[in-house]
mmCIF file of C-alpha atoms in Angstrom:
data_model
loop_
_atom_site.group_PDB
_atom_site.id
_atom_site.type_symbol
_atom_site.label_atom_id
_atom_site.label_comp_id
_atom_site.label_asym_id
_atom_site.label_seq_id
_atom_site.Cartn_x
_atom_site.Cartn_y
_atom_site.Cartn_z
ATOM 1 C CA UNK A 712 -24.785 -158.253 67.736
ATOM 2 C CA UNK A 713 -21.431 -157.827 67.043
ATOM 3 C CA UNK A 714 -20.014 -157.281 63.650
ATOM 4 C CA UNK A 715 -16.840 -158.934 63.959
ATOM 5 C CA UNK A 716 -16.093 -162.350 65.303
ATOM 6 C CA UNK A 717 -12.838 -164.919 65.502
ATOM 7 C CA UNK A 718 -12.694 -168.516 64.938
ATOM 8 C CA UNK A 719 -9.241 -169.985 65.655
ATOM 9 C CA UNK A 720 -7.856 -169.110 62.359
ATOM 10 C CA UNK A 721 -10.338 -167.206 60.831
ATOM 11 C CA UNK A 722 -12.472 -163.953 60.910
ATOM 12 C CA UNK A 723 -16.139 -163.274 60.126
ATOM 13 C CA UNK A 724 -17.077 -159.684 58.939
ATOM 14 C CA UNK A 725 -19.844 -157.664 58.053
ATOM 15 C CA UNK A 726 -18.895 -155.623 55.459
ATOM 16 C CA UNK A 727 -20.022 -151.913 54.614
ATOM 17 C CA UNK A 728 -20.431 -150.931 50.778
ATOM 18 C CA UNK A 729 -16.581 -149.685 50.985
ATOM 19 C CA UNK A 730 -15.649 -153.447 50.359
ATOM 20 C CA UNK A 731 -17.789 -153.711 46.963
ATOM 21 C CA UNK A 732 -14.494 -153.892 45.035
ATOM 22 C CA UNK A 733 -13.217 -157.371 47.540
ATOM 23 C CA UNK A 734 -16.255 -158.211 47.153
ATOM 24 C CA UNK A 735 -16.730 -158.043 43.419
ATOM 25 C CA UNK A 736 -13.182 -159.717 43.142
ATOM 26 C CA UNK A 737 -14.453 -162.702 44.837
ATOM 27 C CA UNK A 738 -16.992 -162.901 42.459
ATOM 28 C CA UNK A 739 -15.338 -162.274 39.754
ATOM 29 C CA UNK A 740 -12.686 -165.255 40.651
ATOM 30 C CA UNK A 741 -15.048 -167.783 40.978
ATOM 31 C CA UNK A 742 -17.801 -166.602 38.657
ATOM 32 C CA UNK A 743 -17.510 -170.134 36.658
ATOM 33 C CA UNK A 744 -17.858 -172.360 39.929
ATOM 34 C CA UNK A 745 -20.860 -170.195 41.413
ATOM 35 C CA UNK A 746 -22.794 -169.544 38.074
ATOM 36 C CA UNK A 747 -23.013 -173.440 37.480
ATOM 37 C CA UNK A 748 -25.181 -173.754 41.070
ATOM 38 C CA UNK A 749 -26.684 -170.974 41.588
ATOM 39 C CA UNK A 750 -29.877 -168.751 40.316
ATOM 40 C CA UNK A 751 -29.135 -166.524 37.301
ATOM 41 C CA UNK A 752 -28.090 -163.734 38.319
ATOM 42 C CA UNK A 753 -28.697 -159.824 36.952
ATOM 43 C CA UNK A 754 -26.849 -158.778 34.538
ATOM 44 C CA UNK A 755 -25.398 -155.957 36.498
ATOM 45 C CA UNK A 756 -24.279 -158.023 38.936
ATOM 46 C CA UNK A 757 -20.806 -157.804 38.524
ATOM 47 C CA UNK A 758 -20.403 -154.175 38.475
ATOM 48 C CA UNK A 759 -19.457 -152.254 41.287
ATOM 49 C CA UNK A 760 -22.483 -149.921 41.744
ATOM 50 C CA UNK A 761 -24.747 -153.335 42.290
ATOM 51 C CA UNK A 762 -22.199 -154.717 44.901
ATOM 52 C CA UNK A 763 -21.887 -151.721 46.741
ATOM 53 C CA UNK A 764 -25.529 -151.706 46.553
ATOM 54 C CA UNK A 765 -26.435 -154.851 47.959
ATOM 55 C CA UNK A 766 -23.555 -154.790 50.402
ATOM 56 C CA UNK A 767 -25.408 -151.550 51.858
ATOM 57 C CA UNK A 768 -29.013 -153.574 51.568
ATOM 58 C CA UNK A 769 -27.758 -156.841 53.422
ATOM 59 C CA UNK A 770 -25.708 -154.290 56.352
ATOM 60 C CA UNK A 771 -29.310 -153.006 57.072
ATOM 61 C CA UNK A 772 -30.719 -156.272 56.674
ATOM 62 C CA UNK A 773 -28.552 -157.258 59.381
ATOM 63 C CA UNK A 774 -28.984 -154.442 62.102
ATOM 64 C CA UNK A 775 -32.490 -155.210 61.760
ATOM 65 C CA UNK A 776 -31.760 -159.166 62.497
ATOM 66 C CA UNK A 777 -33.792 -159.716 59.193
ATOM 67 C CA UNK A 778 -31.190 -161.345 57.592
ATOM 68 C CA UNK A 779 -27.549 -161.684 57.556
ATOM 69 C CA UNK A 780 -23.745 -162.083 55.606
ATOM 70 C CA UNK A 781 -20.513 -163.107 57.005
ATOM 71 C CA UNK A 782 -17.795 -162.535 54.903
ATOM 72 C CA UNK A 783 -14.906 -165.214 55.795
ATOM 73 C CA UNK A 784 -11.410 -164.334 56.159
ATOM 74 C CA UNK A 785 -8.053 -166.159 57.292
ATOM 75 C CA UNK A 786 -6.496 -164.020 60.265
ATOM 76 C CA UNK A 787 -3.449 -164.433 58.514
ATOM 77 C CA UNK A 788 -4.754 -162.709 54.980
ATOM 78 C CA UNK A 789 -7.176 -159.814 56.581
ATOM 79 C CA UNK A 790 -7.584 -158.487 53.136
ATOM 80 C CA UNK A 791 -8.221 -161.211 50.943
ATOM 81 C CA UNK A 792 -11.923 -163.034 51.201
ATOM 82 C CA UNK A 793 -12.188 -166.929 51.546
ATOM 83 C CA UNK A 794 -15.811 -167.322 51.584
ATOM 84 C CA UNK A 795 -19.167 -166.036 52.407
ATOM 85 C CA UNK A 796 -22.105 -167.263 54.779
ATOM 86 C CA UNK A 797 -25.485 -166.009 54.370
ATOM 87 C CA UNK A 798 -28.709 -166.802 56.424
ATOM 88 C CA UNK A 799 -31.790 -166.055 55.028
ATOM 89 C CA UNK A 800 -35.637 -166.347 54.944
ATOM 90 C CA UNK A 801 -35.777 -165.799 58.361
ATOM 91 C CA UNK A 802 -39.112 -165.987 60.285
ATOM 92 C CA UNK A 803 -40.048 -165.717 63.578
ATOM 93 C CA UNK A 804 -43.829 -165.966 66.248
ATOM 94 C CA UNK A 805 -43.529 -170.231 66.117
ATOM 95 C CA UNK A 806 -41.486 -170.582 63.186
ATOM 96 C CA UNK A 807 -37.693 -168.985 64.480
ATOM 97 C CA UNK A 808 -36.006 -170.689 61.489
ATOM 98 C CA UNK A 809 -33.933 -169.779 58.251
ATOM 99 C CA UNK A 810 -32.014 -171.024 55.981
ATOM 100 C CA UNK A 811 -28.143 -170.895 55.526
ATOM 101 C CA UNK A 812 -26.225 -170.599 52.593
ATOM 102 C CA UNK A 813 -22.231 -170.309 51.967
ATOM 103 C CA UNK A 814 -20.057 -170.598 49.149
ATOM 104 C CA UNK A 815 -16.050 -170.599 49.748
ATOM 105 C CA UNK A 816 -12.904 -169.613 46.972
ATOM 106 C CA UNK A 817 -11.660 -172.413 45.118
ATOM 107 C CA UNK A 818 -8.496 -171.419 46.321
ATOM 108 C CA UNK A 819 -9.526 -172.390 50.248
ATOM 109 C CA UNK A 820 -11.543 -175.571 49.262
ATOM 110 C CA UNK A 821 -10.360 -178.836 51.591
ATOM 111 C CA UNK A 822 -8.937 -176.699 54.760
ATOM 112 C CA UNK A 823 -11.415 -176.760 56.803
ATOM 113 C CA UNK A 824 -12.153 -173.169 56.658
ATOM 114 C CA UNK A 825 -16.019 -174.033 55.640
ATOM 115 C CA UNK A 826 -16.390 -176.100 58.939
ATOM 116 C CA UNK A 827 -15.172 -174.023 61.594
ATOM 117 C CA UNK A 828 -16.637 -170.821 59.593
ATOM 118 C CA UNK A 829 -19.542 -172.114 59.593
ATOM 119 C CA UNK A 830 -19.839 -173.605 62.443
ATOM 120 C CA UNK A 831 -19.330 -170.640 64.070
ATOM 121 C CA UNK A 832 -21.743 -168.171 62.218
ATOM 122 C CA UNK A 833 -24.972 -170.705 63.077
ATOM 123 C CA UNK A 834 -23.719 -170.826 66.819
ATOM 124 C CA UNK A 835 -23.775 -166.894 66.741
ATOM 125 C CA UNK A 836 -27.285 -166.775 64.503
ATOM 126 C CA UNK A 837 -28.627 -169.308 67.126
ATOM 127 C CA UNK A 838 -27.610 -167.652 70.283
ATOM 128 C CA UNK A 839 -28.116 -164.027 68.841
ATOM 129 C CA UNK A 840 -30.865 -164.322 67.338
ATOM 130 C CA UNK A 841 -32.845 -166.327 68.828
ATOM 131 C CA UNK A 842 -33.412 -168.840 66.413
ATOM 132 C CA UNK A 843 -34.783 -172.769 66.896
ATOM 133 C CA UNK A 844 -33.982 -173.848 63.353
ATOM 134 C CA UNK A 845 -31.748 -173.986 60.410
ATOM 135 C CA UNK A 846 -32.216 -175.336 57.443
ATOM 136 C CA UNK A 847 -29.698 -175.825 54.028
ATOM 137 C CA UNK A 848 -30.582 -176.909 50.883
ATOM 138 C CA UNK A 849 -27.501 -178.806 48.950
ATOM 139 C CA UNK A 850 -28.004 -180.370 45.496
ATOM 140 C CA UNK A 851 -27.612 -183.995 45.196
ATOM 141 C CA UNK A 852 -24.242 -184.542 44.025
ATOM 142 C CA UNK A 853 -21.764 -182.376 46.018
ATOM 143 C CA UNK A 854 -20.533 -184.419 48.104
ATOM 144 C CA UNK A 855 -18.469 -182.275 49.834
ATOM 145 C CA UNK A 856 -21.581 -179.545 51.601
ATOM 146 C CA UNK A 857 -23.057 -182.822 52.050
ATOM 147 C CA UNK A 858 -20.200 -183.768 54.208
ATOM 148 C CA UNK A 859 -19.672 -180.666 55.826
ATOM 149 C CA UNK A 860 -23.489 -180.239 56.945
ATOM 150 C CA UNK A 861 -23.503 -183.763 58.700
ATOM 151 C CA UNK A 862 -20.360 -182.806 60.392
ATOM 152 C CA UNK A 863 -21.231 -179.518 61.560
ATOM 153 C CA UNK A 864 -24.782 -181.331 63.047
ATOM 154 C CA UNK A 865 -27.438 -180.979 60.032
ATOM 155 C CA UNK A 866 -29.745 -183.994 59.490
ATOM 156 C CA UNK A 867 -30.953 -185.058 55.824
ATOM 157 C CA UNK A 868 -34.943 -184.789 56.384
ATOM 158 C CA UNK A 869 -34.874 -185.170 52.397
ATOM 159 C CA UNK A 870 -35.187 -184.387 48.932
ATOM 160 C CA UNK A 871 -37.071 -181.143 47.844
ATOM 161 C CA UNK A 872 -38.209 -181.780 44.135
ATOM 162 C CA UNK A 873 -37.701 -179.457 41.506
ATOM 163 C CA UNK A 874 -37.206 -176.539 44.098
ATOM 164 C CA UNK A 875 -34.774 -174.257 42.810
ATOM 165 C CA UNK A 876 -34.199 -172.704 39.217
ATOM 166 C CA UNK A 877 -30.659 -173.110 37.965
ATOM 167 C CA UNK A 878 -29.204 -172.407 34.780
ATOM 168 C CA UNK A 879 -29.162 -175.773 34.134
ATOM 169 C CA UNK A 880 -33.032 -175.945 34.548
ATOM 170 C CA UNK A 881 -35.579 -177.013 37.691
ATOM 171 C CA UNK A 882 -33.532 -178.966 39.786
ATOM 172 C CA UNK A 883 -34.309 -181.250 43.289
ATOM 173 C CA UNK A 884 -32.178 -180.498 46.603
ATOM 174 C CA UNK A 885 -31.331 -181.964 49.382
ATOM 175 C CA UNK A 886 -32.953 -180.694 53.001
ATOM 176 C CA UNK A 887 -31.132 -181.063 55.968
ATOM 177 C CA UNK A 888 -31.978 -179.132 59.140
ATOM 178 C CA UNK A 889 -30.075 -178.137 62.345
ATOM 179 C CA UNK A 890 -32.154 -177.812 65.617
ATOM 180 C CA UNK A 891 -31.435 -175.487 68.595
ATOM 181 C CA UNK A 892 -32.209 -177.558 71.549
ATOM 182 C CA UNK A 893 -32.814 -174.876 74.517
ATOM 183 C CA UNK A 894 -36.341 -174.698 76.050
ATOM 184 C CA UNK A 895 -39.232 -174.254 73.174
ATOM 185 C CA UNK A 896 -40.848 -170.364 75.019
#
């Protein structure tokens, strides 16, 4: 597995703990936007000691193909990070699925960027490692991951009640699932 790859305009990393303070940035900027949709989070999170930490964490988690983080950049702005793609939960034996996840700067929203990112990082998890299927979970109303998951492929199989804590409460998800077509063993 390679570390680096290139989309037309665009670069996915994997980034060592020396990027904590990008990384926290990105946070940082969009703490508002993220902290409406996603899990609480700890309350060290936005420190640099906890980045750096889980930076180093998710580079091991990807040598060992247990899990893995792009981090999206424009070839253009090398320095400055657009988004993030994560895939998670994977499993393998008869399962060889796992779930994606991705969340993209404010800033880069309605460019395309999210497409041919991610695009690109589930043809690379697919191929590399060896996976049959990928699912996303996407709440309801945003309309735009909904969009950008048919696109890309995904299929709505459908609604996964009360399946994720928020700080907003229990709330239901959409499933949608992209298969790998080449020969099952």
């Amino acid at each position: 597995m390679d570390f680096i790859y290139e989309t037309e305009r665009l670069v996915l990393r994997l980034l060592h703990e020396s990027s904590a303070p990008d990384v926290l940035q990105f946070y940082l900027k969009n703490r508002s936007i993220l902290e409406a949709v996603e899990p609480e989070r700890p309350q060290n999170f936005y420190t640099l000691e906890y980045q750096s930490t889980l930076l180093r964490c998710e580079f091991q988690l990807a040598v060992k193909k247990a899990a893995l983080r792009f981090w999206v950049f424009q070839k253009n702005q090398p320095g400055q990070i657009v988004g993030t793609i994560s895939f998670q939960n994977i499993l393998r034996t008869v399962y060889q699925s796992c779930q994606i996840g991705y969340k993209f700067d404010s800033d880069y929203w309605h460019r395309g960027f999210a497409s041919e990112s991610v695009q690109k990082a589930a043809k690379i998890v697919f191929q590399e490692f060896e996976l049959h299927r990928m699912e996303a979970l996407v709440l309801p109303d945003n309309q735009p991951s909904i969009r950008l998951l048919e696109r890309i492929g995904f299929q709505l199989e459908g609604k996964r009640r009360s399946c994720i804590c928020l700080p907003s409460g229990w709330t239901d998800h959409l499933q949608y699932s992209l298969i790998h077509e080449p020969d099952c063993f």
